[in-house]
Tab-separated table of C-alpha atoms and ligand atoms in Angstrom:
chain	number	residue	atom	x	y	z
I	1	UNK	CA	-5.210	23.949	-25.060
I	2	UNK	CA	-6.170	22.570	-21.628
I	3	UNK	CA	-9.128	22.700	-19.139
I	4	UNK	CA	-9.509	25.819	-16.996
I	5	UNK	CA	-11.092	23.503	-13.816
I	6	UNK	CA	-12.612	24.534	-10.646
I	7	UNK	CA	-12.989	21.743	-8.204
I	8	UNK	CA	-14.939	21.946	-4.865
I	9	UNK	CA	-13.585	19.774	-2.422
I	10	UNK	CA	-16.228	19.803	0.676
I	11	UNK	CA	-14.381	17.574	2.852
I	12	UNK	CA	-16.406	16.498	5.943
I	13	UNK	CA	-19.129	18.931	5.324
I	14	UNK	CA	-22.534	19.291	4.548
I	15	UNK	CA	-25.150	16.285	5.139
I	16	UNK	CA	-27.137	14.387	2.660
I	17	UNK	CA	-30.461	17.013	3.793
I	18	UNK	CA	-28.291	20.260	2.613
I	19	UNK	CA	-25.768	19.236	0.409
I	20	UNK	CA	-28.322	18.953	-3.157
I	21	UNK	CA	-29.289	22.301	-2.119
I	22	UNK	CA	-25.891	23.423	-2.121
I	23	UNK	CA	-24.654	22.303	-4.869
I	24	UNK	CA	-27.925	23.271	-6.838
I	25	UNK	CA	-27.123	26.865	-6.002
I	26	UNK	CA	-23.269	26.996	-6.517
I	27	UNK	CA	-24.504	25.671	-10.275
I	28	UNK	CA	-26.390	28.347	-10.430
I	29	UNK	CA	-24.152	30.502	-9.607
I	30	UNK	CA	-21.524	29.287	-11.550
I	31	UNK	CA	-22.721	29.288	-15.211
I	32	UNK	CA	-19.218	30.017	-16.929
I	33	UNK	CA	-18.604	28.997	-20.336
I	34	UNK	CA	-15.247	27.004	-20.777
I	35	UNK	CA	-15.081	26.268	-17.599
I	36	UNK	CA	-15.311	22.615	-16.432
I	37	UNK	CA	-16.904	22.670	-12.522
I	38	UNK	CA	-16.514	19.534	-10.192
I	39	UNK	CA	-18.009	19.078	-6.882
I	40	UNK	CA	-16.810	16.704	-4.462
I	41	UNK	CA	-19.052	16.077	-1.258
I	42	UNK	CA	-18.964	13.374	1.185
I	43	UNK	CA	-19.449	9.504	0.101
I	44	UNK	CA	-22.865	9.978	1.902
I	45	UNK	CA	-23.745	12.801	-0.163
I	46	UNK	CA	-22.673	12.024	-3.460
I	47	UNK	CA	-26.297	10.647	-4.421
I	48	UNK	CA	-28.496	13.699	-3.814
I	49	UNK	CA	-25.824	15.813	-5.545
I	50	UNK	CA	-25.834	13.963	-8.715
I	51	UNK	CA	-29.561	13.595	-8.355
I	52	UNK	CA	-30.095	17.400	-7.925
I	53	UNK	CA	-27.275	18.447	-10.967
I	54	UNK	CA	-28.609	15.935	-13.459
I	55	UNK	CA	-32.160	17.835	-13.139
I	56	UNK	CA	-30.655	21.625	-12.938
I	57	UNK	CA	-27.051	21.683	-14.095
I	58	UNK	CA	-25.409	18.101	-15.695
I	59	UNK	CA	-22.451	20.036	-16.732
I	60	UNK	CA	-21.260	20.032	-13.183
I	61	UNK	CA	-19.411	16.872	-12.780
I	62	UNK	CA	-19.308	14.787	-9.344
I	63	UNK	CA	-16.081	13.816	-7.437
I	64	UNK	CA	-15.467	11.728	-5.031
I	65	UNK	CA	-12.980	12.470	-2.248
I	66	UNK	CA	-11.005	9.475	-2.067
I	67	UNK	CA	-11.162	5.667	-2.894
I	68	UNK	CA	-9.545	2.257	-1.629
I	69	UNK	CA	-6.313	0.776	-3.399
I	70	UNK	CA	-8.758	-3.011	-3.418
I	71	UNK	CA	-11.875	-3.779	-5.836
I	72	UNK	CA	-13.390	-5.487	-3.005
I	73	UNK	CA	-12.791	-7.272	0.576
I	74	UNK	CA	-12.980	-7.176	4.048
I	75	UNK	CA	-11.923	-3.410	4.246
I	76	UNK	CA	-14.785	-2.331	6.927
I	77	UNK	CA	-15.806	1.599	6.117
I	78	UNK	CA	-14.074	1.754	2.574
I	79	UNK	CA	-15.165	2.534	-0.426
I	80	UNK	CA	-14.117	0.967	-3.597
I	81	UNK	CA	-14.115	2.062	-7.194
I	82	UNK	CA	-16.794	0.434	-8.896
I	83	UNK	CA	-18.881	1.132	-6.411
I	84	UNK	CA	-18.719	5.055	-7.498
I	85	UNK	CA	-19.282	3.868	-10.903
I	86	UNK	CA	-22.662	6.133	-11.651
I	87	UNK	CA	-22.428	8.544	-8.277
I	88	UNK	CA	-19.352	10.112	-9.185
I	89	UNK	CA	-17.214	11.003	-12.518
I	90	UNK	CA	-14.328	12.390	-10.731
I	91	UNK	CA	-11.967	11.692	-7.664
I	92	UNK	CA	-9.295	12.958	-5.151
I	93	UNK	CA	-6.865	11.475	-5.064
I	94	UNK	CA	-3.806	11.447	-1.877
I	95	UNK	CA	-5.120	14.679	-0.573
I	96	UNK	CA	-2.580	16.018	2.104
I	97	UNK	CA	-5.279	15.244	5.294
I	98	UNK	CA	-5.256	11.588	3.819
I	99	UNK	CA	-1.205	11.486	3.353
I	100	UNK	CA	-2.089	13.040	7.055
I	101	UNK	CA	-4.732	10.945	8.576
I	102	UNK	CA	-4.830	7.926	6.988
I	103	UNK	CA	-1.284	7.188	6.507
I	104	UNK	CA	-1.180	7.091	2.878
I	105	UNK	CA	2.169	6.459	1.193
I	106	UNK	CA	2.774	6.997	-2.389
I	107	UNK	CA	2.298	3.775	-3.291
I	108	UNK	CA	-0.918	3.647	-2.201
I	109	UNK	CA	-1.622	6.405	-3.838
I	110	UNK	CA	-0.360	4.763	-6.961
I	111	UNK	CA	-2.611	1.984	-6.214
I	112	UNK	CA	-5.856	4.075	-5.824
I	113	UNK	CA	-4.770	6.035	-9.305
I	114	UNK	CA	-5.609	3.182	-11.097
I	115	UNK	CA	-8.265	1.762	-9.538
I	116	UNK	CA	-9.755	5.922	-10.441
I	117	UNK	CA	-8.654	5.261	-14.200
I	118	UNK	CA	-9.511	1.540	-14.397
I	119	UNK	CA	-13.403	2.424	-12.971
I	120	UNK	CA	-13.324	5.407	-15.508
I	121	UNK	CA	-13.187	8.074	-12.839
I	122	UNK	CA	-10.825	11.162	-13.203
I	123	UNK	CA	-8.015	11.349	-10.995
I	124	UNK	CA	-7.403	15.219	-9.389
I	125	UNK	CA	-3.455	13.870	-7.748
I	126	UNK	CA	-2.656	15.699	-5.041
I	127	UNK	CA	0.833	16.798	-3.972
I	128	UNK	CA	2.515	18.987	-2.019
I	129	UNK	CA	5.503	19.893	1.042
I	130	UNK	CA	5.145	20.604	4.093
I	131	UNK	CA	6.637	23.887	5.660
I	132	UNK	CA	9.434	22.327	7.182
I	133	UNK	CA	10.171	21.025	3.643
I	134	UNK	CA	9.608	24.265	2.109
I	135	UNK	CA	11.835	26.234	4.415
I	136	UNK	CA	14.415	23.695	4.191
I	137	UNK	CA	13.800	24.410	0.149
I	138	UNK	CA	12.729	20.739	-0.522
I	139	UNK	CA	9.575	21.555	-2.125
I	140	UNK	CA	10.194	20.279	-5.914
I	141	UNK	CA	12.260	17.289	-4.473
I	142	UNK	CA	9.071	16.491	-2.150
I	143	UNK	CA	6.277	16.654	-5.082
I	144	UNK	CA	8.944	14.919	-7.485
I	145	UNK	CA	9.250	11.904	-4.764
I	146	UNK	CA	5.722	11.961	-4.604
I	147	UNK	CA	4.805	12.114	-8.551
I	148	UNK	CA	7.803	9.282	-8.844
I	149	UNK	CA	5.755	7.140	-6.276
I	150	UNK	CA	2.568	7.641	-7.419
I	151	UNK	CA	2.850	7.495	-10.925
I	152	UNK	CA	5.220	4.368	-11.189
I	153	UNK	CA	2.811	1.726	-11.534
I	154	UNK	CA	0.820	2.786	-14.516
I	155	UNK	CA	1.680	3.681	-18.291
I	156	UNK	CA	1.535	7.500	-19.074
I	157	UNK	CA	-0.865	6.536	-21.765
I	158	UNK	CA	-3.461	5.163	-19.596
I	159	UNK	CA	-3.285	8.070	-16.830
I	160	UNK	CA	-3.308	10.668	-19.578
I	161	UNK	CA	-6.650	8.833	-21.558
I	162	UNK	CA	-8.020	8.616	-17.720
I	163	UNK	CA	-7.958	12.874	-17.571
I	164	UNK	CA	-5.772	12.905	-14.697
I	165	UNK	CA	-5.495	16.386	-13.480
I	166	UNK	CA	-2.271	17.408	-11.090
I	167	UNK	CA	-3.466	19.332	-8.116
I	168	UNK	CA	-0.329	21.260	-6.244
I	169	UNK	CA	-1.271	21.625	-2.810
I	170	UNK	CA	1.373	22.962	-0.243
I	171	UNK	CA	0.401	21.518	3.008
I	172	UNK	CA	1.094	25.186	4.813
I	173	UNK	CA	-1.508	27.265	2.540
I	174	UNK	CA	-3.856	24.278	3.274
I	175	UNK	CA	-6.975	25.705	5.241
I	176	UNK	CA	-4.784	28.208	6.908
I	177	UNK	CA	-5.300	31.556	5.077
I	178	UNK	CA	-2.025	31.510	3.921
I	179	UNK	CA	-1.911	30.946	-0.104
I	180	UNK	CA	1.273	30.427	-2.064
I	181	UNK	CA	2.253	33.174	-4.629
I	182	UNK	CA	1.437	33.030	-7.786
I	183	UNK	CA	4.870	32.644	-8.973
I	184	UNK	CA	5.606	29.787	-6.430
I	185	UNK	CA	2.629	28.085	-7.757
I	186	UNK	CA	3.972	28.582	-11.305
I	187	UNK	CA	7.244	27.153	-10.321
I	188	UNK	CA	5.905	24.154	-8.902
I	189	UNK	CA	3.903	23.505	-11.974
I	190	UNK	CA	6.891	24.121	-14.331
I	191	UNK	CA	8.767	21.483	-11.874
I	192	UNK	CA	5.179	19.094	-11.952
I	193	UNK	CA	5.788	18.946	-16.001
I	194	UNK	CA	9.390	18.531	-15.809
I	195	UNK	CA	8.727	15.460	-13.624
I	196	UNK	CA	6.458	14.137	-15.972
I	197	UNK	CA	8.406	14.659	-18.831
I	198	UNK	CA	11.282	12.949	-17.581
I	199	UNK	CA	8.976	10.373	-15.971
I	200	UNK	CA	8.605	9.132	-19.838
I	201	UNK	CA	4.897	11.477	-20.305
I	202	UNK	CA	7.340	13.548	-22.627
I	203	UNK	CA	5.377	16.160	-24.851
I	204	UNK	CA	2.158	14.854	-23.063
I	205	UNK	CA	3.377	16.607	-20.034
I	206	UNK	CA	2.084	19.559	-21.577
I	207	UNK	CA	-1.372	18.457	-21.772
I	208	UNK	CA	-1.669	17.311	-18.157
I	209	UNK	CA	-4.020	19.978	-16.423
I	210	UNK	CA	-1.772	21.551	-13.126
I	211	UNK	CA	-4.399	23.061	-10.690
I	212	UNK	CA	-3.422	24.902	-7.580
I	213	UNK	CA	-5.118	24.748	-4.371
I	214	UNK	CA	-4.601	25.895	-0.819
I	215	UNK	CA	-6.675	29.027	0.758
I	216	UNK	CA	-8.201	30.138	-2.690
I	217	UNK	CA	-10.374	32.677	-2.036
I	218	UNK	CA	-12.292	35.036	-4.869
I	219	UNK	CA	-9.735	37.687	-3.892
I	220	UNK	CA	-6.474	35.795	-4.676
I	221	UNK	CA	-7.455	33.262	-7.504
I	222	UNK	CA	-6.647	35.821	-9.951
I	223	UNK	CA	-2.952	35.747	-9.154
I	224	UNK	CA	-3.092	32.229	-9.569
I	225	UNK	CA	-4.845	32.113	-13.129
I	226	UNK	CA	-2.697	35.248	-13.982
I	227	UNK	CA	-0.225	32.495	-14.384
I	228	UNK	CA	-0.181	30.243	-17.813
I	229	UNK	CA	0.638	27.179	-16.196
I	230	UNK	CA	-1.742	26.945	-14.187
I	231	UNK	CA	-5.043	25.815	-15.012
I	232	UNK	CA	-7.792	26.007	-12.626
I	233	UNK	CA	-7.993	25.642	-8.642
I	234	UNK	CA	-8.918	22.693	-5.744
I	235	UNK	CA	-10.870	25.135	-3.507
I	236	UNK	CA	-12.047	23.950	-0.005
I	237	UNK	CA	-13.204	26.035	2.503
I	238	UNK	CA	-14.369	28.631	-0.108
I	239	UNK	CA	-16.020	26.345	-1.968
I	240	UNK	CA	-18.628	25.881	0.391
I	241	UNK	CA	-19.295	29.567	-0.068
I	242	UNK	CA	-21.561	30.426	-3.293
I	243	UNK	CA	-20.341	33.812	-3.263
I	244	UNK	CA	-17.229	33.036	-3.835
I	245	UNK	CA	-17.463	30.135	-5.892
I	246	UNK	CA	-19.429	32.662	-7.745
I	247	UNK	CA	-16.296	35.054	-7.888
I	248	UNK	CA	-13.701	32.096	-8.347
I	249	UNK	CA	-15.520	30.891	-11.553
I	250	UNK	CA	-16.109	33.882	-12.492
I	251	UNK	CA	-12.199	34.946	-12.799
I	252	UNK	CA	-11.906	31.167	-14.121
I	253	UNK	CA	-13.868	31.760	-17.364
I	254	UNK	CA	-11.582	34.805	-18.057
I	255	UNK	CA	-8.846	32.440	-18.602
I	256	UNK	CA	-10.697	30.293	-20.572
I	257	UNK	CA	-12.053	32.884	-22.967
I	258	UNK	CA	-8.741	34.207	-23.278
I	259	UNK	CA	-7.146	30.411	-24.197
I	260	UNK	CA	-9.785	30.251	-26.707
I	261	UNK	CA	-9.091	33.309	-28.530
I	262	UNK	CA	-5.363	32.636	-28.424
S	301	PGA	P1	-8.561	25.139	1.435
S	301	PGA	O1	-8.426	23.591	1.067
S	301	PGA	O2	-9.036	25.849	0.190
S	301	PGA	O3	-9.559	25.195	2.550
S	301	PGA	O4	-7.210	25.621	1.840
S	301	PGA	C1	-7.947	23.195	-0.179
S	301	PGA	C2	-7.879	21.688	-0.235
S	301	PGA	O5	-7.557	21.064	0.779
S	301	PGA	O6	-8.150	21.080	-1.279
């Protein structure tokens, strides 16, 4: 049976003076049995927020929302690994603005999975087309390039003892309002274990935990987790929202109670 997981990815919100408050109330608000809750702020804020669950709610695990592919060096801004070791338990991993922004290539990506597993962090890998891949129906060969690339350079064993968690993330429902279906979301995570499987993970595929993410709201997550193979959400912009974190866990730990009684 796998996790039902709700991850809040803040991006560049929030400062170090409001985040602990934040994420203090979402915990609060949140208190859903079988459901495992992640929290991702900014490198800055990653501190106060562990600081502030440990004393009101340490089931809420930490994320970070990236790392570097190095241990160490002259990489001016970066952050490596073991230095998260302690702030965070959890972290992204080739989000679409970093594929974006920061020019990161699946190798890379590769490169930082490790690092995530090797420190003991959980890996959330995110992939996902484009529109112009989607319309040109590309989709499942885009996220099986991507899985290919990223995954090549460690052993299924290790990735799958590390907890990574899959997070499909179609660039067009990113931040836009405009969510995937349910079904396409399904799809994609029937294609994500099908990659897996044939990428030598075999019957582990199955265990791997496929999350969705792009514009879930409390209104739509239901058609998400209405689907069996999928597992949980990556939730940005809402998740900055205690409301509808509120709502989106809330739907969550249906799922969860149901798995369990299955
Ligand atoms: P969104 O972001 O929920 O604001 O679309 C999701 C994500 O980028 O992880």
């Amino acid at each position: 049976m796998r996790d039902v997981i709700v991850a809040a990815n803040w991006k560049m919100h929030t400062t170090p003076s409001d985040a602990g408050d934040l994420a203090s109330t979402i915990a609060a608000r949140t208190r859903v049995s079988g459901v495992t809750r992640v929290i991702c702020p900014p490198f800055v804020s990653l501190a106060v927020v562990r600081d502030t669950l440990a004393s009101s709610d340490p089931d809420v695990g930490v994320g970070a929302q990236t790392v570097h592919h190095e241990l160490q060096g002259a990489y001016t801004g970066e952050i490596a690994a073991p230095m998260l070791v302690g702030l965070a338990s959890w972290v992204i991993v080739g989000h679409s603005e970093r594929r974006r922004d920061a020019a990161e290539t699946d190798e890379l990506i590769g490169r930082k999975l490790g690092r995530a597993v090797d420190a003991g962090l959980r890996p959330i890998l995110c992939v996902g087309e484009r529109l112009d891949e989607r319309e040109a129906g590309n989709q499942a060969d885009v996220v099986e390039r991507q899985l290919a690339g990223a995954l090549a350079a460690r052993e299924p064993a290790e990735l799958l003892a590390g907890g990574m968690v899959i997070a499909y993330e179609p660039v067009w429902a990113i931040g836009t309002g405009r969510n995937a279906s349910g079904r396409d979301a399904a799809a994609m995570s029937a294609t994500i274990r099908d990659v897996l499987a044939g990428l030598g993970w075999k019957a582990a595929a199955d265990d791997v935990p496929v999350l969705y993410g792009g514009s879930v709201t409390s209104s739509n997550i239901a058609e998400f987790l209405a689907e069996p193979s999928i597992d949980g959400a990556l939730v940005g912009g809402a998740s900055l929202k205690p409301d509808e974190m509120a709502g989106i866990v809330a739907r969550a730990g249906l799922t969860a109670a149901a798995r369990t009684a299955a």
